[in-house]
PDB file of C-alpha atoms in Angstrom:
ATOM      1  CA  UNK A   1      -7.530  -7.652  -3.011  1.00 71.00           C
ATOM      2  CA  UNK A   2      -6.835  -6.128   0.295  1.00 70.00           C
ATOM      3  CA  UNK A   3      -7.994  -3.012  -0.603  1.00 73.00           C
ATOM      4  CA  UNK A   4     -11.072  -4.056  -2.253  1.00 76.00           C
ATOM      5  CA  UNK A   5     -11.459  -6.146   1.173  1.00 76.00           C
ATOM      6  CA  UNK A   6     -10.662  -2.789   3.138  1.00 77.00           C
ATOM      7  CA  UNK A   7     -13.369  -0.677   1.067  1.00 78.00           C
ATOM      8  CA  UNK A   8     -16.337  -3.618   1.519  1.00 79.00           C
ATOM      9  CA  UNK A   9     -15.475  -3.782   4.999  1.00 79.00           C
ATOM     10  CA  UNK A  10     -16.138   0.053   5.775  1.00 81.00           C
ATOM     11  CA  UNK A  11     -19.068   0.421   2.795  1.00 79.00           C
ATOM     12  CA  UNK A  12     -20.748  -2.388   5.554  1.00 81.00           C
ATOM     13  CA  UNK A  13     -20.233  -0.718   8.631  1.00 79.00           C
ATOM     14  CA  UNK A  14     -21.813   2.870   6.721  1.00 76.00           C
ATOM     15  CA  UNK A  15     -24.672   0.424   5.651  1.00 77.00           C
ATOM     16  CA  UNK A  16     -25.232  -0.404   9.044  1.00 77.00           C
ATOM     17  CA  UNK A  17     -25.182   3.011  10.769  1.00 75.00           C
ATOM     18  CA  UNK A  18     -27.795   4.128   8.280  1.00 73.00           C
ATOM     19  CA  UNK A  19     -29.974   1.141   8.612  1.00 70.00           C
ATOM     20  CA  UNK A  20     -30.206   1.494  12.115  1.00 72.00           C
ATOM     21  CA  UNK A  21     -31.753   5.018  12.075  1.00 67.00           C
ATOM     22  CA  UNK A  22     -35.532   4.691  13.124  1.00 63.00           C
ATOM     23  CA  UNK A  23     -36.458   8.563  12.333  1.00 63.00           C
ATOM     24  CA  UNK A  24     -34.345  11.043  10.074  1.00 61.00           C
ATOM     25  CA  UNK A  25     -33.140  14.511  10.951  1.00 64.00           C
ATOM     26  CA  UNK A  26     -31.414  17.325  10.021  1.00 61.00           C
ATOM     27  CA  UNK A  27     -28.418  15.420  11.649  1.00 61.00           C
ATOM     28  CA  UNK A  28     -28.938  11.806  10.040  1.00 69.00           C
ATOM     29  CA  UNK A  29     -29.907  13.383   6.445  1.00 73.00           C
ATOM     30  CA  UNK A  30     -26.298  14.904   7.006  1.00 77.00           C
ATOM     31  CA  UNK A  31     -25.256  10.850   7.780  1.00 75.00           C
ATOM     32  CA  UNK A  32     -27.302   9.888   4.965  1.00 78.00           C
ATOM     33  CA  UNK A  33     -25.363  12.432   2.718  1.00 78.00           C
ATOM     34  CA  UNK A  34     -22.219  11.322   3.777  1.00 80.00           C
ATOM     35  CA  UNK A  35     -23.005   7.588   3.627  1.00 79.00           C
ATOM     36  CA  UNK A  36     -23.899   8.353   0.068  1.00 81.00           C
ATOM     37  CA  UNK A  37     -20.714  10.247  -0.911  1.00 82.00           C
ATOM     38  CA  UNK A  38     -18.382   7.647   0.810  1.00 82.00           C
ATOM     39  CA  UNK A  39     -19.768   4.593  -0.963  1.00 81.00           C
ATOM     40  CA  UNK A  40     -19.810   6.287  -3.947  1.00 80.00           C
ATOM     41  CA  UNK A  41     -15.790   7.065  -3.652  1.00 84.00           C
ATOM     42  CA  UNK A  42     -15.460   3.519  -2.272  1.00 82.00           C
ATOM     43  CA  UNK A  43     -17.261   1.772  -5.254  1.00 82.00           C
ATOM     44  CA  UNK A  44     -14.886   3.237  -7.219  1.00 82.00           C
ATOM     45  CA  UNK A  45     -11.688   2.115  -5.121  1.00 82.00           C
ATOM     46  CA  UNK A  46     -13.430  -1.314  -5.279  1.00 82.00           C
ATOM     47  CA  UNK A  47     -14.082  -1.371  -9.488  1.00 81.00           C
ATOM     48  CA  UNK A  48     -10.632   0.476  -9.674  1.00 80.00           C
ATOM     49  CA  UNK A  49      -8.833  -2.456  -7.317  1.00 78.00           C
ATOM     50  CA  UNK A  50     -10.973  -5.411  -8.825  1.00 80.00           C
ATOM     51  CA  UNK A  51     -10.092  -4.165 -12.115  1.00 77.00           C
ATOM     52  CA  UNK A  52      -6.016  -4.258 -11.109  1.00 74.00           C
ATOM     53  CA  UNK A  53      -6.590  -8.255  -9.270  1.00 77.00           C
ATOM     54  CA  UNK A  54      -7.834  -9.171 -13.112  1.00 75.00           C
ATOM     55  CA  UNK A  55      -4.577  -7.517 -14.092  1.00 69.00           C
ATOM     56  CA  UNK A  56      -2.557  -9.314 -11.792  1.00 66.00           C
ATOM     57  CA  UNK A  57      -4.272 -12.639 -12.541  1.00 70.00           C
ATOM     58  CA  UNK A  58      -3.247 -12.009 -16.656  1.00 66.00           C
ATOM     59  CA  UNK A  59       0.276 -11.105 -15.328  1.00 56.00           C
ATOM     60  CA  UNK A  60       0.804 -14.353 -13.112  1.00 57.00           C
ATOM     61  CA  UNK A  61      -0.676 -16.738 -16.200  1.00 60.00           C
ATOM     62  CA  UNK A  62       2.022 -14.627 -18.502  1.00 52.00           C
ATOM     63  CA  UNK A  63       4.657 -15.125 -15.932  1.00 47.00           C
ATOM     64  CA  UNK A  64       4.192 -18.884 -16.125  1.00 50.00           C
ATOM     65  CA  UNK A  65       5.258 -18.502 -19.656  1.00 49.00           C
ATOM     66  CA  UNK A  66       7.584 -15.910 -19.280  1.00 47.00           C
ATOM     67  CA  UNK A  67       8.934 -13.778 -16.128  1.00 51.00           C
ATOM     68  CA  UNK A  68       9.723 -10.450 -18.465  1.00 53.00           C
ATOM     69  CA  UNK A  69       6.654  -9.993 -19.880  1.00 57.00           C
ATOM     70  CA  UNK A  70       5.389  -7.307 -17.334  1.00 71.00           C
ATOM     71  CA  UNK A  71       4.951  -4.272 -19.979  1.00 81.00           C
ATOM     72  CA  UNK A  72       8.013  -1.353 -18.725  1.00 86.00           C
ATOM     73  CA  UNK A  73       7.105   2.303 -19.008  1.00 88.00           C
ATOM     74  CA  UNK A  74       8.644   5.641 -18.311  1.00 90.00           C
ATOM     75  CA  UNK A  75       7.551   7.484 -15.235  1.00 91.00           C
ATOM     76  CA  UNK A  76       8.151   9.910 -12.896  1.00 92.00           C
ATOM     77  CA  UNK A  77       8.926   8.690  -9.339  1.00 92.00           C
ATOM     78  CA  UNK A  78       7.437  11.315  -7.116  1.00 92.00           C
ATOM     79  CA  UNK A  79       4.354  12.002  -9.214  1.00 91.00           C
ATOM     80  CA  UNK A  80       4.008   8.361  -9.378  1.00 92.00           C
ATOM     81  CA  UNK A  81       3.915   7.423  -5.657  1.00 93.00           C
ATOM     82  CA  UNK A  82       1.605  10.422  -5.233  1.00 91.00           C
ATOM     83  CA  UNK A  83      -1.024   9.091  -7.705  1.00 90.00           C
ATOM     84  CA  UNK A  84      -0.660   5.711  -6.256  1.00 90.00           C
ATOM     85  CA  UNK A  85      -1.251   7.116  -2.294  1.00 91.00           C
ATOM     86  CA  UNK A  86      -4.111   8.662  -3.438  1.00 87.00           C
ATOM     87  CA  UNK A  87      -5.602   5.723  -5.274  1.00 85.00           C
ATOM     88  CA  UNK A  88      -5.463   3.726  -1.980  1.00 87.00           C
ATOM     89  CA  UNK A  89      -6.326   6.540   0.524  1.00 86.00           C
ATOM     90  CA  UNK A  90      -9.744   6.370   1.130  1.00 83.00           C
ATOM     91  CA  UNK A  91      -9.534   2.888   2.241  1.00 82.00           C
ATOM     92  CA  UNK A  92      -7.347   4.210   5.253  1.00 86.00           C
ATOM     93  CA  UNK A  93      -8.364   7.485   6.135  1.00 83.00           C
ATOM     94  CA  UNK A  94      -9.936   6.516   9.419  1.00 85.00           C
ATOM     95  CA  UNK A  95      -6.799   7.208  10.702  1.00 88.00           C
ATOM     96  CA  UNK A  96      -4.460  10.325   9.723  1.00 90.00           C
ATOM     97  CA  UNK A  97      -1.575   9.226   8.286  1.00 91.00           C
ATOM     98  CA  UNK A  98       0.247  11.684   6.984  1.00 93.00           C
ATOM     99  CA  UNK A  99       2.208  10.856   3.847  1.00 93.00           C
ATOM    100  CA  UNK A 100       5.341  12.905   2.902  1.00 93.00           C
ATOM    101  CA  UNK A 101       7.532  12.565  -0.377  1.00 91.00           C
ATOM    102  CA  UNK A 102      11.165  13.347  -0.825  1.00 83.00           C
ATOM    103  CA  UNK A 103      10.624  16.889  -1.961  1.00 73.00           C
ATOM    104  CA  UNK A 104      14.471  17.522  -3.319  1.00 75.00           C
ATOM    105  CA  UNK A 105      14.142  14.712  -5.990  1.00 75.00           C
ATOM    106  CA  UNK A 106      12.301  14.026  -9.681  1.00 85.00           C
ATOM    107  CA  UNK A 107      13.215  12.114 -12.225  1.00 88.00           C
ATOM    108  CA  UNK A 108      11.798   9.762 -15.065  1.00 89.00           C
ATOM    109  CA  UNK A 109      12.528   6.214 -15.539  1.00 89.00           C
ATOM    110  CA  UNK A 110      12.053   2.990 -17.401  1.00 89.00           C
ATOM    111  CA  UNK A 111      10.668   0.610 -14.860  1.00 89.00           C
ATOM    112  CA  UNK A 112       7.643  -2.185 -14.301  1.00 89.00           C
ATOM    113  CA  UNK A 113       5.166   0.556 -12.269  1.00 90.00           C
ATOM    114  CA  UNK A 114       2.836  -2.712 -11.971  1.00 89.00           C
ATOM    115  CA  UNK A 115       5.079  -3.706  -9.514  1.00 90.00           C
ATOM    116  CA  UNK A 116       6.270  -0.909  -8.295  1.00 92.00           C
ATOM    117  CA  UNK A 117       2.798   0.005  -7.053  1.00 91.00           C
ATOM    118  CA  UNK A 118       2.619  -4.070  -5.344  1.00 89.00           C
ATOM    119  CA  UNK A 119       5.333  -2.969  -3.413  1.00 93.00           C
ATOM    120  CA  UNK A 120       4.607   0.484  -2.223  1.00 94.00           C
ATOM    121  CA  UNK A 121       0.889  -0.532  -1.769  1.00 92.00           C
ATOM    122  CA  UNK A 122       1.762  -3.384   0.323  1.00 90.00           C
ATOM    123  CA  UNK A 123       4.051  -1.604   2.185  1.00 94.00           C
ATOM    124  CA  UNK A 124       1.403   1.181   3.236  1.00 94.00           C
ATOM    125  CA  UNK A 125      -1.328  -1.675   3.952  1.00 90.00           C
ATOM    126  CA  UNK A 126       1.249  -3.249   6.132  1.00 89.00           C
ATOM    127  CA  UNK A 127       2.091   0.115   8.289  1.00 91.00           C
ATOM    128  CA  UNK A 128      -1.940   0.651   8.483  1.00 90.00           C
ATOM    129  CA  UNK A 129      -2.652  -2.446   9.597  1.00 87.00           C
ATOM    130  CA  UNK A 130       0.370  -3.502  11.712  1.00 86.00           C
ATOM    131  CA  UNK A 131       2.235  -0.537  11.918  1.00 88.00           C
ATOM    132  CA  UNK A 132      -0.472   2.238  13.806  1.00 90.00           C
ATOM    133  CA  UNK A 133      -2.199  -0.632  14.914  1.00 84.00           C
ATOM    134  CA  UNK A 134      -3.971   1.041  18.048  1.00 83.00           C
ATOM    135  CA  UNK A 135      -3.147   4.519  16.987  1.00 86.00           C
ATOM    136  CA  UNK A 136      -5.251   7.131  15.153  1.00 87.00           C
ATOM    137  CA  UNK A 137      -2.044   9.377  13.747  1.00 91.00           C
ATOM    138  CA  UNK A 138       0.987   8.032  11.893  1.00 92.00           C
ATOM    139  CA  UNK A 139       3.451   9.501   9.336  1.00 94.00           C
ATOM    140  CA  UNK A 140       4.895   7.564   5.992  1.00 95.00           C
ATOM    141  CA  UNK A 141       7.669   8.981   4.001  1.00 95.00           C
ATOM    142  CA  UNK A 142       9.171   8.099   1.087  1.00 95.00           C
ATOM    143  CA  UNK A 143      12.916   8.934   0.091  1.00 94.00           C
ATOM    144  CA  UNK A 144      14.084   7.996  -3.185  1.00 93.00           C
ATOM    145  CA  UNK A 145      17.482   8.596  -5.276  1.00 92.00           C
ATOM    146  CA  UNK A 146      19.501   7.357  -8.870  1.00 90.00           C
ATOM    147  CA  UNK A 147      22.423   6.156  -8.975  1.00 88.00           C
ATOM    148  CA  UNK A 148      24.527   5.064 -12.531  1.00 87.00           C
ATOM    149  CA  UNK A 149      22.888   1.185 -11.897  1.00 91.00           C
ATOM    150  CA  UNK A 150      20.286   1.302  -9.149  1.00 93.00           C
ATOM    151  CA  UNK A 151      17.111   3.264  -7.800  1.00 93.00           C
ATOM    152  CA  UNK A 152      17.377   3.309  -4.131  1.00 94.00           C
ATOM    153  CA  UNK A 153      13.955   3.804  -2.150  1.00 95.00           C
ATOM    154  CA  UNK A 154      13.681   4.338   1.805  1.00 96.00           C
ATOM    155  CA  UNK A 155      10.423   3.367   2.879  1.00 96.00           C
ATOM    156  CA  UNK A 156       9.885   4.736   6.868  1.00 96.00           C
ATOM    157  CA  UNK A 157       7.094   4.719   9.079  1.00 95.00           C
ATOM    158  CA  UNK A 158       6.248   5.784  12.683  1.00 93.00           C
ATOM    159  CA  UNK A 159       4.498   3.130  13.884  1.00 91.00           C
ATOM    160  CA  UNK A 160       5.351   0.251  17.030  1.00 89.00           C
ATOM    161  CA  UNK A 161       7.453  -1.274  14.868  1.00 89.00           C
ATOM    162  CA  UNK A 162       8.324  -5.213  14.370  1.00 84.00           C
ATOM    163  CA  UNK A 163       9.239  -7.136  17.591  1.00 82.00           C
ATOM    164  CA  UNK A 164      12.581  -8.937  17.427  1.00 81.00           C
ATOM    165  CA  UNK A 165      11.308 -12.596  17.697  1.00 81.00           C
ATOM    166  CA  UNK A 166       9.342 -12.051  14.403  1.00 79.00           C
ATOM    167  CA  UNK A 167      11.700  -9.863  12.555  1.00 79.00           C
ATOM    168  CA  UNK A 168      13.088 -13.460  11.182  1.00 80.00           C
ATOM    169  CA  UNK A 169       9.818 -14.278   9.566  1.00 82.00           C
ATOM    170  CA  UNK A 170       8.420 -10.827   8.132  1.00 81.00           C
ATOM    171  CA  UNK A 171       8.760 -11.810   4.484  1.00 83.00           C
ATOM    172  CA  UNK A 172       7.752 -15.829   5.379  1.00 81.00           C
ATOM    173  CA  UNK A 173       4.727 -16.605   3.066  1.00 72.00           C
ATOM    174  CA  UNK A 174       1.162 -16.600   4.993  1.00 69.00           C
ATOM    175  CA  UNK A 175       3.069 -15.557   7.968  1.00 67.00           C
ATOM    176  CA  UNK A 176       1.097 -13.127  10.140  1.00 67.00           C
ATOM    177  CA  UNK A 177       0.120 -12.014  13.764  1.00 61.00           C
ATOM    178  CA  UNK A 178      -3.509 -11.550  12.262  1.00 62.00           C
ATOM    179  CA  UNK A 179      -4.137 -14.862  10.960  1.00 51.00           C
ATOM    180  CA  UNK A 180      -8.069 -14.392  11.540  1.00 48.00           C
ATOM    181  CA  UNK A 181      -7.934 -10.974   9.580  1.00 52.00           C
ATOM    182  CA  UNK A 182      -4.616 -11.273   7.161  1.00 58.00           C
ATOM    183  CA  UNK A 183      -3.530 -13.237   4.886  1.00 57.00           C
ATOM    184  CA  UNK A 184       0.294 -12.902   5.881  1.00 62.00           C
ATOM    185  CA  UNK A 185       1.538 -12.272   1.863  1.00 75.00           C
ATOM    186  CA  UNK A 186       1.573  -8.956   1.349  1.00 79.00           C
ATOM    187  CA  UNK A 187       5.636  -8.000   2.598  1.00 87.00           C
ATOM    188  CA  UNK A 188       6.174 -11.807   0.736  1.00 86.00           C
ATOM    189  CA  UNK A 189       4.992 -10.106  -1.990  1.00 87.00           C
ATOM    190  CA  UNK A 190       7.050  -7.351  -1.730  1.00 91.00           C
ATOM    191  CA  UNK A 191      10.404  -9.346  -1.232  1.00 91.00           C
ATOM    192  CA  UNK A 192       9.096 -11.892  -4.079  1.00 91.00           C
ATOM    193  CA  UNK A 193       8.585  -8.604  -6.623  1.00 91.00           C
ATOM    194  CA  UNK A 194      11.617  -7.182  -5.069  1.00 94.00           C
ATOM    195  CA  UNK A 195      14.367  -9.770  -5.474  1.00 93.00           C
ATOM    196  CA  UNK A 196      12.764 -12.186  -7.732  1.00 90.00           C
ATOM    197  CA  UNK A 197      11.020 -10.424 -10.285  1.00 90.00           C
ATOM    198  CA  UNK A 198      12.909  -6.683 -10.594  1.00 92.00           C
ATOM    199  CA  UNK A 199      16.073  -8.189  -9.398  1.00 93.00           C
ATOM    200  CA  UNK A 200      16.344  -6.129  -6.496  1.00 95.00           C
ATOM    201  CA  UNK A 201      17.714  -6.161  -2.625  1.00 96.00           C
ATOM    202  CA  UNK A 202      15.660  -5.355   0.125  1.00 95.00           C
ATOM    203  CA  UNK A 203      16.468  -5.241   4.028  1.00 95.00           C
ATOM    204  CA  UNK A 204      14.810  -3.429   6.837  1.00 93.00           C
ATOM    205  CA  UNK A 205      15.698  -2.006  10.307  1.00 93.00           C
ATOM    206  CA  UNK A 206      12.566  -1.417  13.039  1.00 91.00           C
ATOM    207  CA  UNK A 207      12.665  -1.426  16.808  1.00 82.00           C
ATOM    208  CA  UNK A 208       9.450  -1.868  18.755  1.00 79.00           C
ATOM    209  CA  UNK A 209       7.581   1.738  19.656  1.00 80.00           C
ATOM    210  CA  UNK A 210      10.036   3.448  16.695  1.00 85.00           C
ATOM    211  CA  UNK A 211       8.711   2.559  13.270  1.00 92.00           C
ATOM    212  CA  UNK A 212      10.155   0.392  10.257  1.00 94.00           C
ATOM    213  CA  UNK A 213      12.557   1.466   7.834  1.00 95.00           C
ATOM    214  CA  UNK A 214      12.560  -0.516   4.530  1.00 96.00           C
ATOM    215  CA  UNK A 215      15.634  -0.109   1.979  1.00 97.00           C
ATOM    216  CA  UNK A 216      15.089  -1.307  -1.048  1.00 97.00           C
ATOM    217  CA  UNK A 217      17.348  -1.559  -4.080  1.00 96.00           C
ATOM    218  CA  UNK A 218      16.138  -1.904  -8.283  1.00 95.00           C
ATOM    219  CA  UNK A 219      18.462  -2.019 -10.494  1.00 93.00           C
ATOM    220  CA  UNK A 220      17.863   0.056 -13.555  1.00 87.00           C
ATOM    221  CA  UNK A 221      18.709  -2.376 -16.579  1.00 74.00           C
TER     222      UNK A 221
END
């Protein structure tokens, strides 16, 4: 839903700049061209993300009746994550946020990617919203490694990082420093698909003006 939010919001603010040109030129045709190409990307994010919320919708009426009836499927990590970055980066690419992958490691495994990609998702919303709040450049990266029970993800950003008085609250439902602009769910989503649904662990270390480090925990089984 955010991201279908996200991709109305800019398709709005393109409809605007066009609509405001009185007389086109070389220069606005170029605008006009571009305005064109975006929306048509965007569009797609939306369908693609609107299509996923119906998803999600079926999968919290089938979690009412059952909790492990998410459908499992074998993946690989890195190609997954870079699939799912991609999906999501036209929404943010008014800032540069470089996105880096641990390049040593790649393996397949039998996991839930539904909510894998709710908690990797969320967690890039969250560092483009909060994170490089009030900057234009950022860096994500993404370290990931198997062990004989778990997979163990490190999830780090650059960004100002969480103050201490509201480190407490971070994963409190409809908690948020935005409340006009966010709904304050999206890290409670990622705890609740975390702990509660993959059976999981999840803690994080930040200091203001040095980024956010999430460790996070899935057990394999």
């Amino acid at each position: 839903v955010s991201n279908a939010i996200n991709a109305t919001h800019i398709m709005i603010e393109k409809s605007s700049k066009i609509n405001k040109i009185d007389n086109y030129s070389h220069e606005t045709a170029n605008d006009l061209k571009e305005f064109i190409e975006t929306n048509d990307e965007l569009s797609k994010i939306l369908l693609s993300n609107l299509q996923k919320v119906k998803e999600l919708v079926q999968s919290f009426k089938s979690t009412a009746v059952n909790n492990n009836q998410e459908t499992t499927g074998v993946i690989k990590i890195k190609q997954f994550l870079r699939d799912l970055y991609k999906s999501i980066s036209p929404t943010i690419k008014d800032k540069n946020i470089k996105f880096e992958i641990d390049h040593n490691s790649e393996f397949m495994v039998k996991t839930k990617p539904n909510s894998l990609f709710q908690i990797f998702t969320n967690l890039i919303m969250n560092s483009y919203i909060h994170g490089f709040e009030n900057k234009k450049t950022g860096i994500i990266r993404i370290d990931f490694k198997k062990n004989e029970k778990n997979i163990e993800f490190r999830y780090k950003d650059d960004g100002v990082g969480i103050a201490p008085e509201i480190s407490a609250r971070i994963f409190e439902p409809f908690f948020s420093t935005k409340k006009s602009t966010c709904t304050g769910i999206g890290l409670q989503i990622v705890y609740n698909t975390v702990v509660n649904k993959l059976r999981g662990q999840i803690d994080f270390e930040s200091k203001k003006g040095k980024g956010t480090l999430f460790m996070i925990s899935i057990p394999l089984d």
